[in-house]
Tab-separated table of C-alpha atoms and ligand atoms in Angstrom:
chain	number	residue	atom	x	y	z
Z	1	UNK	CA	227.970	100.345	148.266
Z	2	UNK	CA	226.300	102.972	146.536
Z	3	UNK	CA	222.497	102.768	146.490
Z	4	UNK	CA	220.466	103.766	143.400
Z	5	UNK	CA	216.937	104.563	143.661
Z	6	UNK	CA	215.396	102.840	141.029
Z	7	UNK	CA	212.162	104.762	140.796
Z	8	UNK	CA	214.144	108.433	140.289
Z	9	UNK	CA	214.291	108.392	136.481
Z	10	UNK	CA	211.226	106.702	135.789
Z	11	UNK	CA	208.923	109.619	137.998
Z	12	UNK	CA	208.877	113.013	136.536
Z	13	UNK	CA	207.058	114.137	139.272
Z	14	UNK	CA	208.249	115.416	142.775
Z	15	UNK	CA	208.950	112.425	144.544
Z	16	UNK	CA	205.944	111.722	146.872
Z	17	UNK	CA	206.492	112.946	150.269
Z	18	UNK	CA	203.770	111.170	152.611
Z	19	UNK	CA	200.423	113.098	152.398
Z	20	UNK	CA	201.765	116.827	152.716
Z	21	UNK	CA	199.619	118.393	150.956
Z	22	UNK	CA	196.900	116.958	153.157
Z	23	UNK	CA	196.354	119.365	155.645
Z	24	UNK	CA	196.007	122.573	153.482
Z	25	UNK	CA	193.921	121.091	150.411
Z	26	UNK	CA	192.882	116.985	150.856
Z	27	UNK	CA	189.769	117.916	153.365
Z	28	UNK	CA	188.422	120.263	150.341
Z	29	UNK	CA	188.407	117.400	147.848
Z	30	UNK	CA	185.064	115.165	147.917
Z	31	UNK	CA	184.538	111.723	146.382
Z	32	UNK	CA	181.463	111.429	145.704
Z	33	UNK	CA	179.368	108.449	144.566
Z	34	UNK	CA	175.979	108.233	143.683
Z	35	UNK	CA	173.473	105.097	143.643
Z	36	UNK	CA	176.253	102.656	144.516
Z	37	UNK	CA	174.868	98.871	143.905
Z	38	UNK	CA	177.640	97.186	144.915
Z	39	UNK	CA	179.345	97.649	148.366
Z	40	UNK	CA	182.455	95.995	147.432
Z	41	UNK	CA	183.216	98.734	145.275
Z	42	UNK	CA	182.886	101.539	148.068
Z	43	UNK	CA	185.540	99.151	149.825
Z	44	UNK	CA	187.719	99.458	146.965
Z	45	UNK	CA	187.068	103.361	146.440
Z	46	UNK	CA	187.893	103.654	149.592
Z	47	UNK	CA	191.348	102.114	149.659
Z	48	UNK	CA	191.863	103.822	146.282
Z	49	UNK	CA	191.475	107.022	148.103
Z	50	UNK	CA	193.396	106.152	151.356
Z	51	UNK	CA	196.003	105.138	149.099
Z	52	UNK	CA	196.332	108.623	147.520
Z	53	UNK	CA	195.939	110.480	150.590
Z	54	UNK	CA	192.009	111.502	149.957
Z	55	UNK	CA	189.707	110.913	152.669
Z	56	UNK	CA	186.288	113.134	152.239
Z	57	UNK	CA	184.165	109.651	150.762
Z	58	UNK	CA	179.971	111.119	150.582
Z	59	UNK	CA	177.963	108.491	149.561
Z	60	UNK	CA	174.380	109.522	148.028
Z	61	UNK	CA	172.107	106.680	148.523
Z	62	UNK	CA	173.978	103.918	148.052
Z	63	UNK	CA	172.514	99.835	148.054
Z	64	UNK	CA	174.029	98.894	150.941
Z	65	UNK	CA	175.875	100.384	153.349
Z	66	UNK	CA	177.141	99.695	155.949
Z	67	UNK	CA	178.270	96.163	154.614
Z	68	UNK	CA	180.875	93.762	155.265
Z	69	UNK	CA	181.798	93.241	151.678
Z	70	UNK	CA	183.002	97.116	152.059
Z	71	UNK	CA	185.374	96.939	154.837
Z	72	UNK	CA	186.486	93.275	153.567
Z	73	UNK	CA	187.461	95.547	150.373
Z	74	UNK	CA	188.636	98.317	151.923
Z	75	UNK	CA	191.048	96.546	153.284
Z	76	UNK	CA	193.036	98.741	156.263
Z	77	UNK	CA	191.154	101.933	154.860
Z	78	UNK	CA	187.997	101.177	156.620
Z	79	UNK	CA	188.688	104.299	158.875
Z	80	UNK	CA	187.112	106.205	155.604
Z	81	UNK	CA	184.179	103.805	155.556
Z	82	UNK	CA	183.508	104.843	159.423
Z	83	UNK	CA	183.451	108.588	158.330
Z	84	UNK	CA	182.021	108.320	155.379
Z	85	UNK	CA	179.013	110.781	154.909
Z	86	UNK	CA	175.862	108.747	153.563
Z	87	UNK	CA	173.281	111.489	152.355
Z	88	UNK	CA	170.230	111.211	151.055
Z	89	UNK	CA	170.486	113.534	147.900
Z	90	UNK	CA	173.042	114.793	145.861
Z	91	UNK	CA	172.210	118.320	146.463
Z	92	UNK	CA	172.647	117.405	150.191
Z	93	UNK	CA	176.639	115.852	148.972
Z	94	UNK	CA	177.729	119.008	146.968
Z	95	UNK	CA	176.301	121.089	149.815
Z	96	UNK	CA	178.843	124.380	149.988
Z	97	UNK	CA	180.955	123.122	147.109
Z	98	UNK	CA	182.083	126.005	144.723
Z	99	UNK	CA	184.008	123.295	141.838
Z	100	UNK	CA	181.759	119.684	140.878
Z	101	UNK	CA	183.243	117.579	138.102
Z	102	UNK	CA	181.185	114.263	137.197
Z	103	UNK	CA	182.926	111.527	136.124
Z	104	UNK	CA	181.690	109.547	132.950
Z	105	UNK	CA	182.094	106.730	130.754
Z	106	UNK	CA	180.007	107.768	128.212
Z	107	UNK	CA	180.510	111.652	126.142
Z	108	UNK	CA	177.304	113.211	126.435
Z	109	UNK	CA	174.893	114.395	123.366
Z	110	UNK	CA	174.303	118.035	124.595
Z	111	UNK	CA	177.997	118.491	125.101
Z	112	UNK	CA	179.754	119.349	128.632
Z	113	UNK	CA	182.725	121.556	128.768
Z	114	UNK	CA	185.621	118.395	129.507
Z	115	UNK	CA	188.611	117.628	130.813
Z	116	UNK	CA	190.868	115.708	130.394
Z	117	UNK	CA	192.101	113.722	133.928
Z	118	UNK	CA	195.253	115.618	134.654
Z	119	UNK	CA	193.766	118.968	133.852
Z	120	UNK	CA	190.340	117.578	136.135
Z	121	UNK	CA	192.936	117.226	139.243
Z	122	UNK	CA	195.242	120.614	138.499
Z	123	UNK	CA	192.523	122.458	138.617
Z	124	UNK	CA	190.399	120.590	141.486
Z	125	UNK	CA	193.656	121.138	143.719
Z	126	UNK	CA	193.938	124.557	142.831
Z	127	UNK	CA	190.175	125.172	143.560
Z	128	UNK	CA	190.366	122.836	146.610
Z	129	UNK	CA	192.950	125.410	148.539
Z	130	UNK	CA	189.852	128.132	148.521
Z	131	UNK	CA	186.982	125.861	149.409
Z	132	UNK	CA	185.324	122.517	149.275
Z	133	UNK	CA	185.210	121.361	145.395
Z	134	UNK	CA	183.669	117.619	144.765
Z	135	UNK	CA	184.134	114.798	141.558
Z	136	UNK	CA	181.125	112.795	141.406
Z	137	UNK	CA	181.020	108.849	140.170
Z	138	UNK	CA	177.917	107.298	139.065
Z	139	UNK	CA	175.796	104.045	139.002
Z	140	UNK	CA	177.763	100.349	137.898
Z	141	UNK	CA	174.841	99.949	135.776
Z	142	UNK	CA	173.769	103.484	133.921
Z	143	UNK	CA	176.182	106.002	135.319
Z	144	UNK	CA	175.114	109.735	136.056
Z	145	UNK	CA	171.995	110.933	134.846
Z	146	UNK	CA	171.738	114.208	132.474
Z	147	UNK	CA	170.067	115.632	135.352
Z	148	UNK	CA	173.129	115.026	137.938
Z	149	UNK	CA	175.070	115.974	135.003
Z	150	UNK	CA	173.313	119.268	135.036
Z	151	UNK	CA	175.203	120.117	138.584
Z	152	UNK	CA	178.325	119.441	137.328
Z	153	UNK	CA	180.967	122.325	135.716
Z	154	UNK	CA	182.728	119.534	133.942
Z	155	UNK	CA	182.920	116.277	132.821
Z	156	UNK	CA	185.939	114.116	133.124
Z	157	UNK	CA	186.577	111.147	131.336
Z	158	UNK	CA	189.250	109.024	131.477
Z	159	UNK	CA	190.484	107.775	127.868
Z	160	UNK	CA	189.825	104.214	126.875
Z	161	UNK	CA	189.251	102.100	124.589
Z	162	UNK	CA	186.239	103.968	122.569
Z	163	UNK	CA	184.494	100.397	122.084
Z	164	UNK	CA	184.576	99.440	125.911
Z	165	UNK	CA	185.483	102.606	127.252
Z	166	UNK	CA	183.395	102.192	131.231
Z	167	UNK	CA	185.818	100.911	133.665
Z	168	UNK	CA	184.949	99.394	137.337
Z	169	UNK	CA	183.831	102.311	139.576
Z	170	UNK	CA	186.434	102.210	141.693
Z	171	UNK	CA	189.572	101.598	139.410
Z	172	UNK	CA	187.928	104.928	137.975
Z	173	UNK	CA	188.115	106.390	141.216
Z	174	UNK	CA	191.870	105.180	141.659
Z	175	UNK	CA	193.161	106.691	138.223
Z	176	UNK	CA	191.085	109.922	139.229
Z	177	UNK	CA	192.735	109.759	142.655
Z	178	UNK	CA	196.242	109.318	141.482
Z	179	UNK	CA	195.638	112.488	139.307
Z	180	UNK	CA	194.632	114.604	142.604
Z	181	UNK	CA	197.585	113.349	144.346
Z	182	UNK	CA	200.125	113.925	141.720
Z	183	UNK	CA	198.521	117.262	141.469
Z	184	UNK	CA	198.656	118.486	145.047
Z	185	UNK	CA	202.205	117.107	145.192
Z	186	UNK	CA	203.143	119.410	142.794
Z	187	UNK	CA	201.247	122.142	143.697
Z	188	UNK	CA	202.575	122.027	147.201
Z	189	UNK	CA	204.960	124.503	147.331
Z	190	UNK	CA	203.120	127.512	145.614
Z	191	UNK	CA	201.595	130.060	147.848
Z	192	UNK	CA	198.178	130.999	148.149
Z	193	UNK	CA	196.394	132.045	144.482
Z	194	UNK	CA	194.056	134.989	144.621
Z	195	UNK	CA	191.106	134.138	143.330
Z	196	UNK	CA	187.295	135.602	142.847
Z	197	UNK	CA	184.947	134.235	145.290
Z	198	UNK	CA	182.414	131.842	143.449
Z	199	UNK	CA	179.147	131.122	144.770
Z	200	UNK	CA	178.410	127.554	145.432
Z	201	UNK	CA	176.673	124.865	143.218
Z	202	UNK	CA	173.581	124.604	145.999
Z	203	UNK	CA	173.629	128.524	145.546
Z	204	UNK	CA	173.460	128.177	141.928
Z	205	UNK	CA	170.891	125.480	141.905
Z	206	UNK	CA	168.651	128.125	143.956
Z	207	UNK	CA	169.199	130.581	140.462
Z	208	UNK	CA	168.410	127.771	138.416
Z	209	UNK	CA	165.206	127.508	139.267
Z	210	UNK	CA	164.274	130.953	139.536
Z	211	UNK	CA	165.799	131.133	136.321
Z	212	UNK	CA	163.288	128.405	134.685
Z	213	UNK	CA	160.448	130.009	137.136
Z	214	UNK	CA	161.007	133.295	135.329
Z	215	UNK	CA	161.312	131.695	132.184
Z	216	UNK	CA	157.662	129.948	132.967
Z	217	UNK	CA	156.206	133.411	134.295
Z	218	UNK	CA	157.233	135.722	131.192
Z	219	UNK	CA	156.115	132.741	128.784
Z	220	UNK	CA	159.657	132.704	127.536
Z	221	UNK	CA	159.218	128.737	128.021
Z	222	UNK	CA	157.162	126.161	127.736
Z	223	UNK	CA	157.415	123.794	130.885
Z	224	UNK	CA	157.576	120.637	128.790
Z	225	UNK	CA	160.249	121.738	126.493
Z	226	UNK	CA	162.349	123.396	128.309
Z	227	UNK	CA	164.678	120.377	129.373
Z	228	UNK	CA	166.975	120.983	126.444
Z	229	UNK	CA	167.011	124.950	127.051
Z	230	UNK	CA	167.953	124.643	130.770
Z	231	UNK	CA	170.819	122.936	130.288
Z	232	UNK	CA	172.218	124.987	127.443
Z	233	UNK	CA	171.935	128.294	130.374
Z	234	UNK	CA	172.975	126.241	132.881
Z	235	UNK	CA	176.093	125.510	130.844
Z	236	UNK	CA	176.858	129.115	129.889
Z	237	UNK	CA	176.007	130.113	133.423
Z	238	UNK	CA	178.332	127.553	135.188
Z	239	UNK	CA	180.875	128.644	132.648
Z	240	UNK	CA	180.704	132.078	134.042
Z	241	UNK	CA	181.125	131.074	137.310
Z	242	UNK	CA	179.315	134.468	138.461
Z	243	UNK	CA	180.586	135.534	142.292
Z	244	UNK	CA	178.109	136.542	144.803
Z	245	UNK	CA	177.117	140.193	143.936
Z	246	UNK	CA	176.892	139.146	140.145
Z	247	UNK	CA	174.353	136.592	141.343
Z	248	UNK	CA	172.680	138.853	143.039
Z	249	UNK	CA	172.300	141.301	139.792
Z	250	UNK	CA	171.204	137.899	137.965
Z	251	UNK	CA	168.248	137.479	140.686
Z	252	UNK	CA	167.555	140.922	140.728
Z	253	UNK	CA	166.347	141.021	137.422
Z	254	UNK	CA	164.811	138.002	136.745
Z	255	UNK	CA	162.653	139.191	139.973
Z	256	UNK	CA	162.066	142.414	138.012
Z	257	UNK	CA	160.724	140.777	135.327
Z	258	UNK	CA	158.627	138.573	137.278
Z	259	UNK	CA	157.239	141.285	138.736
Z	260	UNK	CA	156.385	143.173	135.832
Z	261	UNK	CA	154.732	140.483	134.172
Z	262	UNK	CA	152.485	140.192	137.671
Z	263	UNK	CA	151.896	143.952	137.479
Z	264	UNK	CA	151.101	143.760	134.040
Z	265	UNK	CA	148.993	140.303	134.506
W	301	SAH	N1	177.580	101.804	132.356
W	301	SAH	C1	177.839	103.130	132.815
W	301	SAH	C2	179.235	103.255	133.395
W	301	SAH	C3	179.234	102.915	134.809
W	301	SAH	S1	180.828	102.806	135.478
W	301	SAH	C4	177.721	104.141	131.692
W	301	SAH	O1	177.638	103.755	130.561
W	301	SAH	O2	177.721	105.329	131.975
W	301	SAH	C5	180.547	103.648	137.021
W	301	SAH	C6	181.151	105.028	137.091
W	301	SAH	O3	182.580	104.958	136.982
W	301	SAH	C7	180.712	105.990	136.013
W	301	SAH	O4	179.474	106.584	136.277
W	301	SAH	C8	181.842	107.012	136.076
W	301	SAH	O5	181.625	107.903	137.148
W	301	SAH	C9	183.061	106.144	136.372
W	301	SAH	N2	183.753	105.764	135.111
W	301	SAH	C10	183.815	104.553	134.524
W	301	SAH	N3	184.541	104.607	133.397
W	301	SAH	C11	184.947	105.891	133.250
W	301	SAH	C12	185.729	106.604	132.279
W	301	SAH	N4	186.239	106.011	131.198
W	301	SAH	N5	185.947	107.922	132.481
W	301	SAH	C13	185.438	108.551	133.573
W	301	SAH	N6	184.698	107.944	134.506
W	301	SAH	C14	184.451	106.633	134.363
């Protein structure tokens, strides 16, 4: 008797071979979550990621944890929970990490460049095969703060109804996982992309704030209104995506013109 596969015509995808695309990409790809009140849901993140062949779980300062509720939720992907990194900042979490994409309910009033989920997790796996990239989750209750939306590159938010548009932390984490795994399935098979070598976000947060230190110096800025400013240059600058030696021209002058201000001063 011939045997039909009922799922071939219904997946447009390449049908999932188990985790291949794990060893070259999957240990570049961090889930992140911030402020976690509930354990249960880092159970359930958990298994969302096992499930989808992501394992890298950093958790920044969450409520509770270790907790029973969390490997009761976690059900069989508790082996996550064990090596799950607990840190105690965010900086500490994104640490190295040359792509960061924050995950939100909510679109943001100083707008974020966005994408969509599918063209979050093409280019996270594409970024993940030349070095650690991370998509951050935040709080049940308020979500991620401007400020932790300031180290992002993106924002990804996953279409919904527009009048209740927050889902549960981790079934956000499961749609953004299924993205990731869909994309490194179909990604598997392409060779190695050369691409420029991009300093990393705890790199870039160094620039920052000589950037707003310069700023201060020259009297280009005034401290207490500057919130609004720094996030416009931190947009166009994480746009760039400037590699080392640009960076380095960057620093180079704003320490020039610190300097010159001193001499002047
Ligand atoms: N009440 C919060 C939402 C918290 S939901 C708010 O208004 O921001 C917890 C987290 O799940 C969010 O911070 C976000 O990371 C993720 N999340 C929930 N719904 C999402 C959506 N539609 N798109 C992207 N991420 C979402």
């Amino acid at each position: 008797m011939e045997v039909v596969d009922r799922h071939q015509n219904i997946f447009p995808h390449p049908a999932p071979a188990p985790c291949k695309f794990r060893v070259t990409r999957l240990k570049n790809i961090r889930i992140v979550l911030i402020g976690t009140t509930h354990p249960g849901n880092i159970g359930a993140a958990a298994r969302a990621m096992k499930n989808m062949c992501l394992d890298q779980l950093y958790l920044v300062q969450p409520k509770a944890f270790p907790c029973a509720e969390a490997t009761a939720r976690a059900s069989g992907a508790d082996d996550l929970l064990a090596r799950a990194r607990v840190c105690a900042s965010l900086d500490e979490a994104l640490a190295g990490c040359r792509l960061v994409v924050g995950a939100s309910a909510r679109l943001r009033s100083v707008e974020w460049p966005q994408f969509t989920p599918r063209e979050c997790a093409g280019r996270m796996t594409a970024e993940a095969r030349l070095g650690p990239v991370a998509l951050v989750f935040g709080r049940e209750s308020s979500g991620l703060s401007n400020a932790e939306m300031d180290r992002c590159h993106y924002l990804v938010h996953i279409p919904s109804n527009k009048k209740y548009s927050s889902l549960n932390l981790s079934m956000a984490v499961q749609v953004l996982a299924y993205e990731l795994y869909l994309a490194g399935q179909a990604q598997m098979d392409q060779g190695p992309r050369p691409q420029r070598e991009v300093v990393a976000a705890d790199v870039m947060e160094g620039f920052f704030q000589h950037l707003e230190q310069t700023m201060q110096d020259i009297g280009f800025s005034d401290p207490r209104q500057s919130d609004k400013l720094l996030r416009r240059l931190r947009r166009l600058f994480n746009r760039a995506r400037p590699d080392r030696d640009e960076l380095n021209i960057l620093r180079g002058i704003l320490s020039a013109a610190q300097g010159r201000k001193t001499r002047r001063g």
